[in-house]
Amino acid sequence: MTTTTDTDTFVADWQAWHDAREAYYRDPHGWVAITAIHWLTAEPVTLDGVPGRWSAPVGGVLRLEAADTDGLTLADGTVVDGTAELDPVEGAPGLHVRSGDLLLEVARRTGHVIVRVHDPLAPQLAAFEGIPTYAPDERWVVTGRLERFDEPRRVTTGGVVEGLEHHHRAVGVVRFAIDGIDQALTVFDQGARGLGVLFRDATSGVTTYPASRTLTLGPVAEDGTVTLDLNRAANLPCGLTQFATCPVPPPENVLTVSVEAGEKWVR
């Protein structure tokens, strides 16, 4: 039996999660603050509003040419005076270069080196009104069972940017039911974030972001049972900025029902 106190706690916990999500995206150097993405080639180029000359062949390292008067600073505080090289890890969070108030994020995606410009004065950051959601509802907290693979499997998916590949470490399949209809999702190891899924459902492109939403699973019990709180189905960064390179779910992670829970499409 669910009591009023239990319901109040459930709503309060969800609200704290939602507030943290919005605070994350309001970061002055976060996702909503991105004003440009540059795909580098072997030919040195200048970037709009950014000092220096930038180049990186596909599969190669970034080469940055600048004078100390340009004011470009690496993450360790080193001022670039001459040439600096950066070698970001494929698919990992980017390395940072500072230019005044700008944060320049250097990342590698499917061999290509990109530079994203994060500007705390970005107009869209000032205009950001938060993330719309469905109202939290305990009916969307479901229990599933994780069926682990004998060994983790590498699963490759596409991305919101055509031609990109994303590689995931799949550990098993979680099976559950929504309104009596059986569902299954391939589960990925998300590192420090734990186990999670990427999925689409019948709301995708209608009330929720078309490409994908993500959900972190609860702790897995010894018998494999696990909680899926679909009220915390969340947008990937690509749902809030056109300058992200997020993955899309594997074909089997498309649910046959409408998950009217969690974050909605930010338009």
Tab-separated table of C-alpha atoms in Angstrom:
chain	number	residue	atom	x	y	z
A	1	MET	CA	0.000	0.000	0.000
A	2	THR	CA	1.349	3.423	-0.991
A	3	THR	CA	0.829	6.115	1.636
A	4	THR	CA	0.599	9.867	1.188
A	5	THR	CA	4.023	10.184	2.815
A	6	ASP	CA	5.489	7.685	0.327
A	7	THR	CA	3.979	9.625	-2.565
A	8	ASP	CA	5.273	12.930	-1.221
A	9	THR	CA	8.766	11.453	-0.933
A	10	PHE	CA	8.563	10.041	-4.451
A	11	VAL	CA	7.587	13.438	-5.889
A	12	ALA	CA	10.199	15.278	-3.830
A	13	ASP	CA	12.937	12.879	-4.987
A	14	TRP	CA	11.856	13.279	-8.596
A	15	GLN	CA	11.802	17.086	-8.242
A	16	ALA	CA	15.344	17.060	-6.864
A	17	TRP	CA	16.444	14.983	-9.870
A	18	HIS	CA	14.687	17.356	-12.271
A	19	ASP	CA	16.169	20.443	-10.613
A	20	ALA	CA	19.657	18.922	-10.872
A	21	ARG	CA	19.102	18.171	-14.562
A	22	GLU	CA	18.126	21.763	-15.300
A	23	ALA	CA	21.034	23.113	-13.256
A	24	TYR	CA	23.393	20.896	-15.248
A	25	TYR	CA	22.191	22.378	-18.532
A	26	ARG	CA	22.342	25.917	-17.164
A	27	ASP	CA	26.097	25.603	-16.628
A	28	PRO	CA	27.737	28.695	-18.208
A	29	HIS	CA	30.111	26.425	-20.121
A	30	GLY	CA	27.690	23.542	-20.600
A	31	TRP	CA	25.756	22.075	-23.493
A	32	VAL	CA	23.237	24.890	-23.937
A	33	ALA	CA	26.101	27.404	-24.064
A	34	ILE	CA	27.592	25.878	-27.238
A	35	THR	CA	27.532	28.328	-30.158
A	36	ALA	CA	29.437	26.376	-32.828
A	37	ILE	CA	31.004	23.049	-33.741
A	38	HIS	CA	34.008	22.923	-36.077
A	39	TRP	CA	35.115	19.742	-37.858
A	40	LEU	CA	38.840	20.059	-38.396
A	41	THR	CA	40.906	18.825	-41.347
A	42	ALA	CA	44.613	18.706	-42.107
A	43	GLU	CA	44.397	22.252	-43.499
A	44	PRO	CA	45.037	24.869	-40.773
A	45	VAL	CA	42.094	27.239	-40.387
A	46	THR	CA	40.973	30.086	-38.180
A	47	LEU	CA	37.721	29.686	-36.258
A	48	ASP	CA	35.205	32.513	-36.011
A	49	GLY	CA	35.828	34.584	-32.900
A	50	VAL	CA	38.667	32.319	-31.733
A	51	PRO	CA	42.428	33.067	-31.911
A	52	GLY	CA	45.009	30.748	-33.434
A	53	ARG	CA	45.117	28.313	-36.328
A	54	TRP	CA	43.615	24.866	-35.858
A	55	SER	CA	44.107	21.629	-37.806
A	56	ALA	CA	43.744	17.866	-37.382
A	57	PRO	CA	43.789	15.184	-40.086
A	58	VAL	CA	41.287	12.353	-39.692
A	59	GLY	CA	42.794	9.970	-37.174
A	60	GLY	CA	45.507	12.449	-36.227
A	61	VAL	CA	46.139	14.837	-33.362
A	62	LEU	CA	45.019	18.442	-33.137
A	63	ARG	CA	47.702	21.002	-33.921
A	64	LEU	CA	47.164	24.473	-32.498
A	65	GLU	CA	49.348	27.381	-33.593
A	66	ALA	CA	49.151	30.572	-31.525
A	67	ALA	CA	51.221	33.322	-29.948
A	68	ASP	CA	51.169	34.080	-26.247
A	69	THR	CA	49.391	37.354	-27.055
A	70	ASP	CA	46.412	35.307	-28.338
A	71	GLY	CA	45.631	34.273	-24.769
A	72	LEU	CA	44.898	30.597	-25.467
A	73	THR	CA	45.404	28.498	-22.326
A	74	LEU	CA	45.461	24.715	-21.955
A	75	ALA	CA	43.729	22.900	-19.110
A	76	ASP	CA	46.941	22.743	-17.083
A	77	GLY	CA	47.339	26.517	-17.295
A	78	THR	CA	49.975	26.495	-20.034
A	79	VAL	CA	49.725	29.503	-22.359
A	80	VAL	CA	50.075	28.445	-25.988
A	81	ASP	CA	53.077	30.189	-27.504
A	82	GLY	CA	54.036	28.522	-30.741
A	83	THR	CA	52.584	25.074	-31.360
A	84	ALA	CA	50.595	22.751	-29.082
A	85	GLU	CA	49.218	19.300	-29.814
A	86	LEU	CA	46.123	17.713	-28.251
A	87	ASP	CA	45.109	14.084	-28.656
A	88	PRO	CA	41.534	13.568	-27.381
A	89	VAL	CA	40.284	10.038	-26.746
A	90	GLU	CA	37.731	8.675	-29.201
A	91	GLY	CA	34.197	9.092	-27.845
A	92	ALA	CA	35.351	10.540	-24.518
A	93	PRO	CA	34.600	13.978	-23.053
A	94	GLY	CA	36.690	16.662	-24.707
A	95	LEU	CA	39.922	18.350	-23.680
A	96	HIS	CA	39.651	22.046	-22.816
A	97	VAL	CA	41.337	25.150	-24.152
A	98	ARG	CA	40.408	28.566	-22.748
A	99	SER	CA	40.126	31.800	-24.688
A	100	GLY	CA	38.970	34.562	-22.366
A	101	ASP	CA	35.479	33.598	-21.222
A	102	LEU	CA	35.168	30.971	-23.978
A	103	LEU	CA	35.751	27.288	-23.354
A	104	LEU	CA	36.932	25.427	-26.471
A	105	GLU	CA	36.203	21.721	-26.211
A	106	VAL	CA	38.446	19.484	-28.324
A	107	ALA	CA	36.958	16.018	-28.867
A	108	ARG	CA	37.290	13.058	-31.234
A	109	ARG	CA	34.291	11.476	-32.916
A	110	THR	CA	34.770	8.536	-35.329
A	111	GLY	CA	38.319	9.690	-36.016
A	112	HIS	CA	37.379	13.321	-36.654
A	113	VAL	CA	38.625	16.000	-34.277
A	114	ILE	CA	36.031	18.627	-33.452
A	115	VAL	CA	36.131	21.927	-31.574
A	116	ARG	CA	32.983	23.072	-29.804
A	117	VAL	CA	32.752	26.668	-28.638
A	118	HIS	CA	31.085	27.159	-25.231
A	119	ASP	CA	30.138	30.775	-24.577
A	120	PRO	CA	28.610	31.849	-21.236
A	121	LEU	CA	27.041	34.806	-23.080
A	122	ALA	CA	25.297	32.587	-25.652
A	123	PRO	CA	21.792	33.964	-26.376
A	124	GLN	CA	20.191	30.523	-26.122
A	125	LEU	CA	21.623	30.046	-22.639
A	126	ALA	CA	20.067	33.316	-21.483
A	127	ALA	CA	16.774	32.226	-23.052
A	128	PHE	CA	16.835	28.689	-21.610
A	129	GLU	CA	13.560	28.073	-19.752
A	130	GLY	CA	14.230	24.556	-18.552
A	131	ILE	CA	13.236	21.074	-19.660
A	132	PRO	CA	9.535	20.257	-20.041
A	133	THR	CA	8.429	16.965	-18.515
A	134	TYR	CA	5.488	14.748	-17.886
A	135	ALA	CA	4.221	14.953	-14.321
A	136	PRO	CA	5.861	12.279	-12.148
A	137	ASP	CA	3.630	9.256	-11.728
A	138	GLU	CA	4.417	6.106	-9.738
A	139	ARG	CA	2.725	3.914	-12.345
A	140	TRP	CA	5.820	4.453	-14.499
A	141	VAL	CA	8.108	2.827	-11.938
A	142	VAL	CA	8.335	-0.772	-13.165
A	143	THR	CA	10.303	-3.824	-12.117
A	144	GLY	CA	12.326	-5.689	-14.688
A	145	ARG	CA	14.756	-8.572	-14.758
A	146	LEU	CA	18.252	-8.290	-16.185
A	147	GLU	CA	19.395	-11.294	-18.187
A	148	ARG	CA	23.161	-10.898	-18.390
A	149	PHE	CA	25.183	-12.079	-21.369
A	150	ASP	CA	27.879	-14.663	-20.693
A	151	GLU	CA	30.360	-12.002	-21.798
A	152	PRO	CA	29.838	-8.296	-22.557
A	153	ARG	CA	29.236	-7.567	-26.242
A	154	ARG	CA	30.290	-4.623	-28.349
A	155	VAL	CA	27.286	-2.953	-29.954
A	156	THR	CA	27.765	-0.292	-32.620
A	157	THR	CA	25.078	2.310	-33.264
A	158	GLY	CA	24.819	5.380	-35.437
A	159	GLY	CA	24.530	8.933	-34.206
A	160	VAL	CA	22.512	12.073	-34.741
A	161	VAL	CA	25.327	13.178	-37.065
A	162	GLU	CA	25.311	11.108	-40.246
A	163	GLY	CA	28.360	8.901	-40.654
A	164	LEU	CA	29.338	8.767	-36.985
A	165	GLU	CA	29.593	5.503	-35.061
A	166	HIS	CA	29.203	4.934	-31.345
A	167	HIS	CA	30.478	1.804	-29.637
A	168	HIS	CA	28.788	0.497	-26.507
A	169	ARG	CA	29.545	-2.268	-24.015
A	170	ALA	CA	26.326	-4.267	-23.779
A	171	VAL	CA	25.994	-6.452	-20.679
A	172	GLY	CA	22.576	-8.016	-21.170
A	173	VAL	CA	18.870	-7.516	-21.793
A	174	VAL	CA	16.347	-6.172	-19.302
A	175	ARG	CA	12.826	-7.550	-19.658
A	176	PHE	CA	9.758	-5.872	-18.184
A	177	ALA	CA	6.134	-5.115	-18.965
A	178	ILE	CA	4.177	-1.897	-19.467
A	179	ASP	CA	0.407	-2.181	-19.175
A	180	GLY	CA	0.757	-5.938	-19.540
A	181	ILE	CA	2.768	-5.688	-22.766
A	182	ASP	CA	6.187	-7.344	-22.657
A	183	GLN	CA	9.186	-5.166	-23.506
A	184	ALA	CA	12.946	-5.694	-23.710
A	185	LEU	CA	15.938	-3.358	-23.947
A	186	THR	CA	19.640	-4.015	-24.467
A	187	VAL	CA	21.526	-2.658	-21.450
A	188	PHE	CA	24.835	-0.780	-21.691
A	189	ASP	CA	27.587	-0.333	-19.141
A	190	GLN	CA	27.813	3.464	-18.779
A	191	GLY	CA	30.899	3.481	-16.577
A	192	ALA	CA	30.584	5.666	-13.506
A	193	ARG	CA	26.882	6.238	-14.244
A	194	GLY	CA	26.129	2.517	-13.891
A	195	LEU	CA	23.892	0.493	-16.186
A	196	GLY	CA	21.539	2.237	-18.569
A	197	VAL	CA	19.605	2.069	-21.793
A	198	LEU	CA	19.048	4.181	-24.871
A	199	PHE	CA	15.530	3.857	-26.232
A	200	ARG	CA	12.804	5.231	-28.415
A	201	ASP	CA	9.068	4.671	-27.999
A	202	ALA	CA	5.780	5.725	-29.550
A	203	THR	CA	6.125	9.264	-28.152
A	204	SER	CA	9.453	9.841	-29.951
A	205	GLY	CA	9.046	12.682	-32.423
A	206	VAL	CA	5.589	13.487	-31.033
A	207	THR	CA	6.028	14.726	-27.471
A	208	THR	CA	9.575	13.512	-26.789
A	209	TYR	CA	12.875	14.048	-28.596
A	210	PRO	CA	12.870	12.002	-31.825
A	211	ALA	CA	16.357	10.466	-31.743
A	212	SER	CA	16.568	8.903	-28.299
A	213	ARG	CA	16.124	9.152	-24.565
A	214	THR	CA	18.313	7.567	-21.930
A	215	LEU	CA	17.531	5.919	-18.603
A	216	THR	CA	19.854	4.833	-15.823
A	217	LEU	CA	18.725	1.629	-14.143
A	218	GLY	CA	18.444	1.084	-10.417
A	219	PRO	CA	20.678	-1.353	-8.518
A	220	VAL	CA	20.495	-4.949	-9.746
A	221	ALA	CA	19.524	-7.501	-7.088
A	222	GLU	CA	21.149	-10.934	-6.838
A	223	ASP	CA	18.179	-12.486	-8.627
A	224	GLY	CA	18.494	-9.984	-11.498
A	225	THR	CA	15.503	-7.823	-10.607
A	226	VAL	CA	15.976	-4.127	-11.252
A	227	THR	CA	13.851	-0.983	-11.103
A	228	LEU	CA	13.206	1.144	-14.178
A	229	ASP	CA	11.876	4.543	-13.102
A	230	LEU	CA	10.678	5.852	-16.452
A	231	ASN	CA	9.847	9.182	-14.833
A	232	ARG	CA	13.599	9.781	-15.153
A	233	ALA	CA	13.815	9.041	-18.864
A	234	ALA	CA	16.090	11.869	-19.956
A	235	ASN	CA	17.111	13.741	-23.059
A	236	LEU	CA	20.628	13.315	-24.331
A	237	PRO	CA	22.511	16.599	-24.967
A	238	CYS	CA	21.429	16.467	-28.614
A	239	GLY	CA	17.908	17.090	-27.354
A	240	LEU	CA	19.004	20.536	-26.176
A	241	THR	CA	21.634	21.596	-28.715
A	242	GLN	CA	22.245	21.089	-32.411
A	243	PHE	CA	25.989	20.865	-31.701
A	244	ALA	CA	26.000	17.453	-29.979
A	245	THR	CA	26.985	14.155	-31.599
A	246	CYS	CA	24.890	11.758	-29.495
A	247	PRO	CA	24.252	8.088	-30.263
A	248	VAL	CA	20.934	6.635	-31.316
A	249	PRO	CA	19.575	3.377	-29.853
A	250	PRO	CA	20.133	-0.003	-31.461
A	251	PRO	CA	17.130	-1.149	-33.521
A	252	GLU	CA	15.955	-3.537	-30.807
A	253	ASN	CA	15.613	-0.695	-28.292
A	254	VAL	CA	12.403	0.718	-29.740
A	255	LEU	CA	9.494	0.137	-27.370
A	256	THR	CA	6.073	-0.682	-28.782
A	257	VAL	CA	4.198	1.544	-26.310
A	258	SER	CA	4.009	5.243	-25.478
A	259	VAL	CA	6.168	6.077	-22.473
A	260	GLU	CA	4.364	9.220	-21.314
A	261	ALA	CA	6.903	9.839	-18.576
A	262	GLY	CA	10.170	11.678	-18.120
A	263	GLU	CA	11.544	14.552	-20.163
A	264	LYS	CA	9.752	15.928	-23.181
A	265	TRP	CA	11.031	17.449	-26.417
A	266	VAL	CA	12.731	20.830	-25.899
A	267	ARG	CA	11.652	22.879	-28.920
